Amino acid sequence: MVFCELYLIKNVTGDTIKKLDIELAMSEYERATGLMYREGMDVDQGMLFVFPNMAYQAFYMKNTLFGLDIIYIDNEGKIVSFRESATPLDETPLESNVQAQYVLEINAGLAEKWGLDIGDKIDWYQLIE
């Protein structure tokens, strides 16, 4: 597993909204497994799913034991779509409204709490492998 620091950046001001410690899900297996079977994560943690190309993405909460906000991000690091407070264990597909290359999962309710908006950006730096 690869880890990184990820910064959520307000588009309007360029200010950092939040710094997160992120696990990268880069392989097909890591992307398919994601946060399944885990009991939770800290407020400053998350998982970033890295896809090889821009595409419409769909996630579901099968075997995911805690609620998540699912944030869809384009190839330039800009937030393009949200699915907030996804229900644990629900297998309903949660589709992106537009094409995305990255998907960030954080604890449910944090997107609203932090005031994330469409157009806000991410920047991330790999730490260790």
PDB file of C-alpha atoms in Angstrom:
ATOM      1  CA  MET A   1       0.000   0.000   0.000  1.00  0.00           C
ATOM      2  CA  VAL A   2       1.181   3.511  -0.788  1.00  0.00           C
ATOM      3  CA  PHE A   3       0.568   6.434   1.553  1.00  0.00           C
ATOM      4  CA  CYS A   4       0.544  10.162   0.909  1.00  0.00           C
ATOM      5  CA  GLU A   5      -0.365  13.567   2.277  1.00  0.00           C
ATOM      6  CA  LEU A   6      -3.349  15.135   0.571  1.00  0.00           C
ATOM      7  CA  TYR A   7      -4.375  18.774   0.784  1.00  0.00           C
ATOM      8  CA  LEU A   8      -7.918  19.971   0.107  1.00  0.00           C
ATOM      9  CA  ILE A   9      -7.648  23.475  -1.346  1.00  0.00           C
ATOM     10  CA  LYS A  10     -10.391  26.104  -1.628  1.00  0.00           C
ATOM     11  CA  ASN A  11     -10.701  27.086  -5.285  1.00  0.00           C
ATOM     12  CA  VAL A  12     -11.752  30.690  -4.628  1.00  0.00           C
ATOM     13  CA  THR A  13      -8.975  31.612  -2.175  1.00  0.00           C
ATOM     14  CA  GLY A  14      -6.291  28.962  -2.675  1.00  0.00           C
ATOM     15  CA  ASP A  15      -6.309  28.350   1.091  1.00  0.00           C
ATOM     16  CA  THR A  16      -5.790  24.867   2.492  1.00  0.00           C
ATOM     17  CA  ILE A  17      -9.080  23.525   3.864  1.00  0.00           C
ATOM     18  CA  LYS A  18      -7.612  20.371   5.412  1.00  0.00           C
ATOM     19  CA  LYS A  19      -4.518  18.152   5.306  1.00  0.00           C
ATOM     20  CA  LEU A  20      -5.236  14.410   5.271  1.00  0.00           C
ATOM     21  CA  ASP A  21      -3.171  11.255   5.609  1.00  0.00           C
ATOM     22  CA  ILE A  22      -4.277   9.124   2.687  1.00  0.00           C
ATOM     23  CA  GLU A  23      -3.918   5.550   1.537  1.00  0.00           C
ATOM     24  CA  LEU A  24      -3.672   5.258  -2.233  1.00  0.00           C
ATOM     25  CA  ALA A  25      -5.691   2.528  -3.943  1.00  0.00           C
ATOM     26  CA  MET A  26      -3.870   2.127  -7.253  1.00  0.00           C
ATOM     27  CA  SER A  27      -4.092  -1.519  -8.286  1.00  0.00           C
ATOM     28  CA  GLU A  28      -7.314  -3.191  -9.419  1.00  0.00           C
ATOM     29  CA  TYR A  29      -7.373  -5.232  -6.200  1.00  0.00           C
ATOM     30  CA  GLU A  30      -6.851  -2.154  -3.973  1.00  0.00           C
ATOM     31  CA  ARG A  31      -9.565  -0.238  -5.833  1.00  0.00           C
ATOM     32  CA  ALA A  32     -12.000  -3.179  -5.602  1.00  0.00           C
ATOM     33  CA  THR A  33     -11.357  -3.696  -1.864  1.00  0.00           C
ATOM     34  CA  GLY A  34     -11.080  -0.063  -0.750  1.00  0.00           C
ATOM     35  CA  LEU A  35     -12.196   0.428   2.850  1.00  0.00           C
ATOM     36  CA  MET A  36     -14.238  -2.781   3.056  1.00  0.00           C
ATOM     37  CA  TYR A  37     -14.235  -4.670   6.361  1.00  0.00           C
ATOM     38  CA  ARG A  38     -12.622  -1.823   8.317  1.00  0.00           C
ATOM     39  CA  GLU A  39     -14.370  -0.521  11.398  1.00  0.00           C
ATOM     40  CA  GLY A  40     -13.572   3.142  10.781  1.00  0.00           C
ATOM     41  CA  MET A  41     -10.836   5.694  10.281  1.00  0.00           C
ATOM     42  CA  ASP A  42      -9.652   8.877  11.956  1.00  0.00           C
ATOM     43  CA  VAL A  43     -11.099  12.241  10.935  1.00  0.00           C
ATOM     44  CA  ASP A  44      -7.824  13.227   9.209  1.00  0.00           C
ATOM     45  CA  GLN A  45      -7.578  10.007   7.173  1.00  0.00           C
ATOM     46  CA  GLY A  46      -9.019   8.847   3.883  1.00  0.00           C
ATOM     47  CA  MET A  47      -8.451   6.765   0.781  1.00  0.00           C
ATOM     48  CA  LEU A  48      -7.712   8.075  -2.708  1.00  0.00           C
ATOM     49  CA  PHE A  49      -8.607   5.769  -5.587  1.00  0.00           C
ATOM     50  CA  VAL A  50      -6.377   6.384  -8.607  1.00  0.00           C
ATOM     51  CA  PHE A  51      -7.733   5.289 -11.992  1.00  0.00           C
ATOM     52  CA  PRO A  52      -5.678   5.146 -15.207  1.00  0.00           C
ATOM     53  CA  ASN A  53      -8.088   7.387 -17.170  1.00  0.00           C
ATOM     54  CA  MET A  54     -10.991   9.772 -16.858  1.00  0.00           C
ATOM     55  CA  ALA A  55     -14.289   7.842 -16.852  1.00  0.00           C
ATOM     56  CA  TYR A  56     -17.697   7.796 -15.196  1.00  0.00           C
ATOM     57  CA  GLN A  57     -17.123   6.160 -11.815  1.00  0.00           C
ATOM     58  CA  ALA A  58     -19.560   4.227  -9.621  1.00  0.00           C
ATOM     59  CA  PHE A  59     -18.903   3.132  -6.052  1.00  0.00           C
ATOM     60  CA  TYR A  60     -21.013   1.182  -3.589  1.00  0.00           C
ATOM     61  CA  MET A  61     -20.785   0.442   0.108  1.00  0.00           C
ATOM     62  CA  LYS A  62     -20.784  -3.378   0.021  1.00  0.00           C
ATOM     63  CA  ASN A  63     -18.923  -4.659   3.087  1.00  0.00           C
ATOM     64  CA  THR A  64     -18.110  -1.087   4.161  1.00  0.00           C
ATOM     65  CA  LEU A  65     -18.978  -0.826   7.836  1.00  0.00           C
ATOM     66  CA  PHE A  66     -19.082   2.966   8.304  1.00  0.00           C
ATOM     67  CA  GLY A  67     -20.533   5.909   6.391  1.00  0.00           C
ATOM     68  CA  LEU A  68     -18.470   7.779   3.817  1.00  0.00           C
ATOM     69  CA  ASP A  69     -18.474  10.905   1.709  1.00  0.00           C
ATOM     70  CA  ILE A  70     -17.380   9.967  -1.813  1.00  0.00           C
ATOM     71  CA  ILE A  71     -15.736  12.797  -3.728  1.00  0.00           C
ATOM     72  CA  TYR A  72     -15.125  12.508  -7.478  1.00  0.00           C
ATOM     73  CA  ILE A  73     -12.117  14.423  -8.842  1.00  0.00           C
ATOM     74  CA  ASP A  74     -10.992  15.076 -12.423  1.00  0.00           C
ATOM     75  CA  ASN A  75      -7.536  14.593 -13.962  1.00  0.00           C
ATOM     76  CA  GLU A  76      -6.540  18.148 -12.961  1.00  0.00           C
ATOM     77  CA  GLY A  77      -7.323  17.552  -9.273  1.00  0.00           C
ATOM     78  CA  LYS A  78     -10.609  19.495  -9.287  1.00  0.00           C
ATOM     79  CA  ILE A  79     -13.662  18.215  -7.389  1.00  0.00           C
ATOM     80  CA  VAL A  80     -16.385  17.537  -9.956  1.00  0.00           C
ATOM     81  CA  SER A  81     -19.054  15.575  -8.025  1.00  0.00           C
ATOM     82  CA  PHE A  82     -20.021  14.377  -4.509  1.00  0.00           C
ATOM     83  CA  ARG A  83     -21.990  11.572  -2.908  1.00  0.00           C
ATOM     84  CA  GLU A  84     -22.349  12.532   0.739  1.00  0.00           C
ATOM     85  CA  SER A  85     -23.131  10.264   3.695  1.00  0.00           C
ATOM     86  CA  ALA A  86     -23.171   6.972   1.795  1.00  0.00           C
ATOM     87  CA  THR A  87     -24.982   4.329   3.839  1.00  0.00           C
ATOM     88  CA  PRO A  88     -22.863   1.469   5.237  1.00  0.00           C
ATOM     89  CA  LEU A  89     -23.394  -1.941   3.566  1.00  0.00           C
ATOM     90  CA  ASP A  90     -25.661  -0.476   0.831  1.00  0.00           C
ATOM     91  CA  GLU A  91     -25.000  -1.980  -2.604  1.00  0.00           C
ATOM     92  CA  THR A  92     -26.741   0.790  -4.557  1.00  0.00           C
ATOM     93  CA  PRO A  93     -24.288   2.264  -7.117  1.00  0.00           C
ATOM     94  CA  LEU A  94     -23.252   5.825  -6.273  1.00  0.00           C
ATOM     95  CA  GLU A  95     -22.320   7.250  -9.639  1.00  0.00           C
ATOM     96  CA  SER A  96     -20.312  10.322 -10.491  1.00  0.00           C
ATOM     97  CA  ASN A  97     -22.254  12.968 -12.398  1.00  0.00           C
ATOM     98  CA  VAL A  98     -19.306  13.569 -14.723  1.00  0.00           C
ATOM     99  CA  GLN A  99     -16.090  11.790 -15.636  1.00  0.00           C
ATOM    100  CA  ALA A 100     -13.428  11.537 -12.924  1.00  0.00           C
ATOM    101  CA  GLN A 101      -9.958  10.037 -12.584  1.00  0.00           C
ATOM    102  CA  TYR A 102      -9.698  10.081  -8.788  1.00  0.00           C
ATOM    103  CA  VAL A 103     -12.136   9.268  -6.023  1.00  0.00           C
ATOM    104  CA  LEU A 104     -11.559  10.382  -2.440  1.00  0.00           C
ATOM    105  CA  GLU A 105     -13.355   8.653   0.431  1.00  0.00           C
ATOM    106  CA  ILE A 106     -13.566  10.428   3.785  1.00  0.00           C
ATOM    107  CA  ASN A 107     -15.763   9.925   6.843  1.00  0.00           C
ATOM    108  CA  ALA A 108     -19.435  10.768   6.302  1.00  0.00           C
ATOM    109  CA  GLY A 109     -20.345  14.381   6.999  1.00  0.00           C
ATOM    110  CA  LEU A 110     -16.870  15.851   6.592  1.00  0.00           C
ATOM    111  CA  ALA A 111     -17.425  17.280   3.087  1.00  0.00           C
ATOM    112  CA  GLU A 112     -20.219  19.449   4.487  1.00  0.00           C
ATOM    113  CA  LYS A 113     -18.376  20.230   7.733  1.00  0.00           C
ATOM    114  CA  TRP A 114     -15.294  21.399   5.809  1.00  0.00           C
ATOM    115  CA  GLY A 115     -17.387  23.318   3.262  1.00  0.00           C
ATOM    116  CA  LEU A 116     -16.124  21.461   0.208  1.00  0.00           C
ATOM    117  CA  ASP A 117     -17.533  22.663  -3.108  1.00  0.00           C
ATOM    118  CA  ILE A 118     -17.429  21.658  -6.745  1.00  0.00           C
ATOM    119  CA  GLY A 119     -14.292  23.293  -8.142  1.00  0.00           C
ATOM    120  CA  ASP A 120     -12.221  22.933  -4.964  1.00  0.00           C
ATOM    121  CA  LYS A 121      -8.970  21.086  -5.579  1.00  0.00           C
ATOM    122  CA  ILE A 122      -6.697  18.423  -4.185  1.00  0.00           C
ATOM    123  CA  ASP A 123      -2.927  18.202  -4.175  1.00  0.00           C
ATOM    124  CA  TRP A 124      -1.135  15.093  -2.941  1.00  0.00           C
ATOM    125  CA  TYR A 125       2.402  13.913  -2.288  1.00  0.00           C
ATOM    126  CA  GLN A 126       3.565  10.299  -2.014  1.00  0.00           C
ATOM    127  CA  LEU A 127       5.311   9.493   1.266  1.00  0.00           C
ATOM    128  CA  ILE A 128       6.274   5.799   1.428  1.00  0.00           C
ATOM    129  CA  GLU A 129       5.621   2.525  -0.326  1.00  0.00           C
TER     130      GLU A 129
END
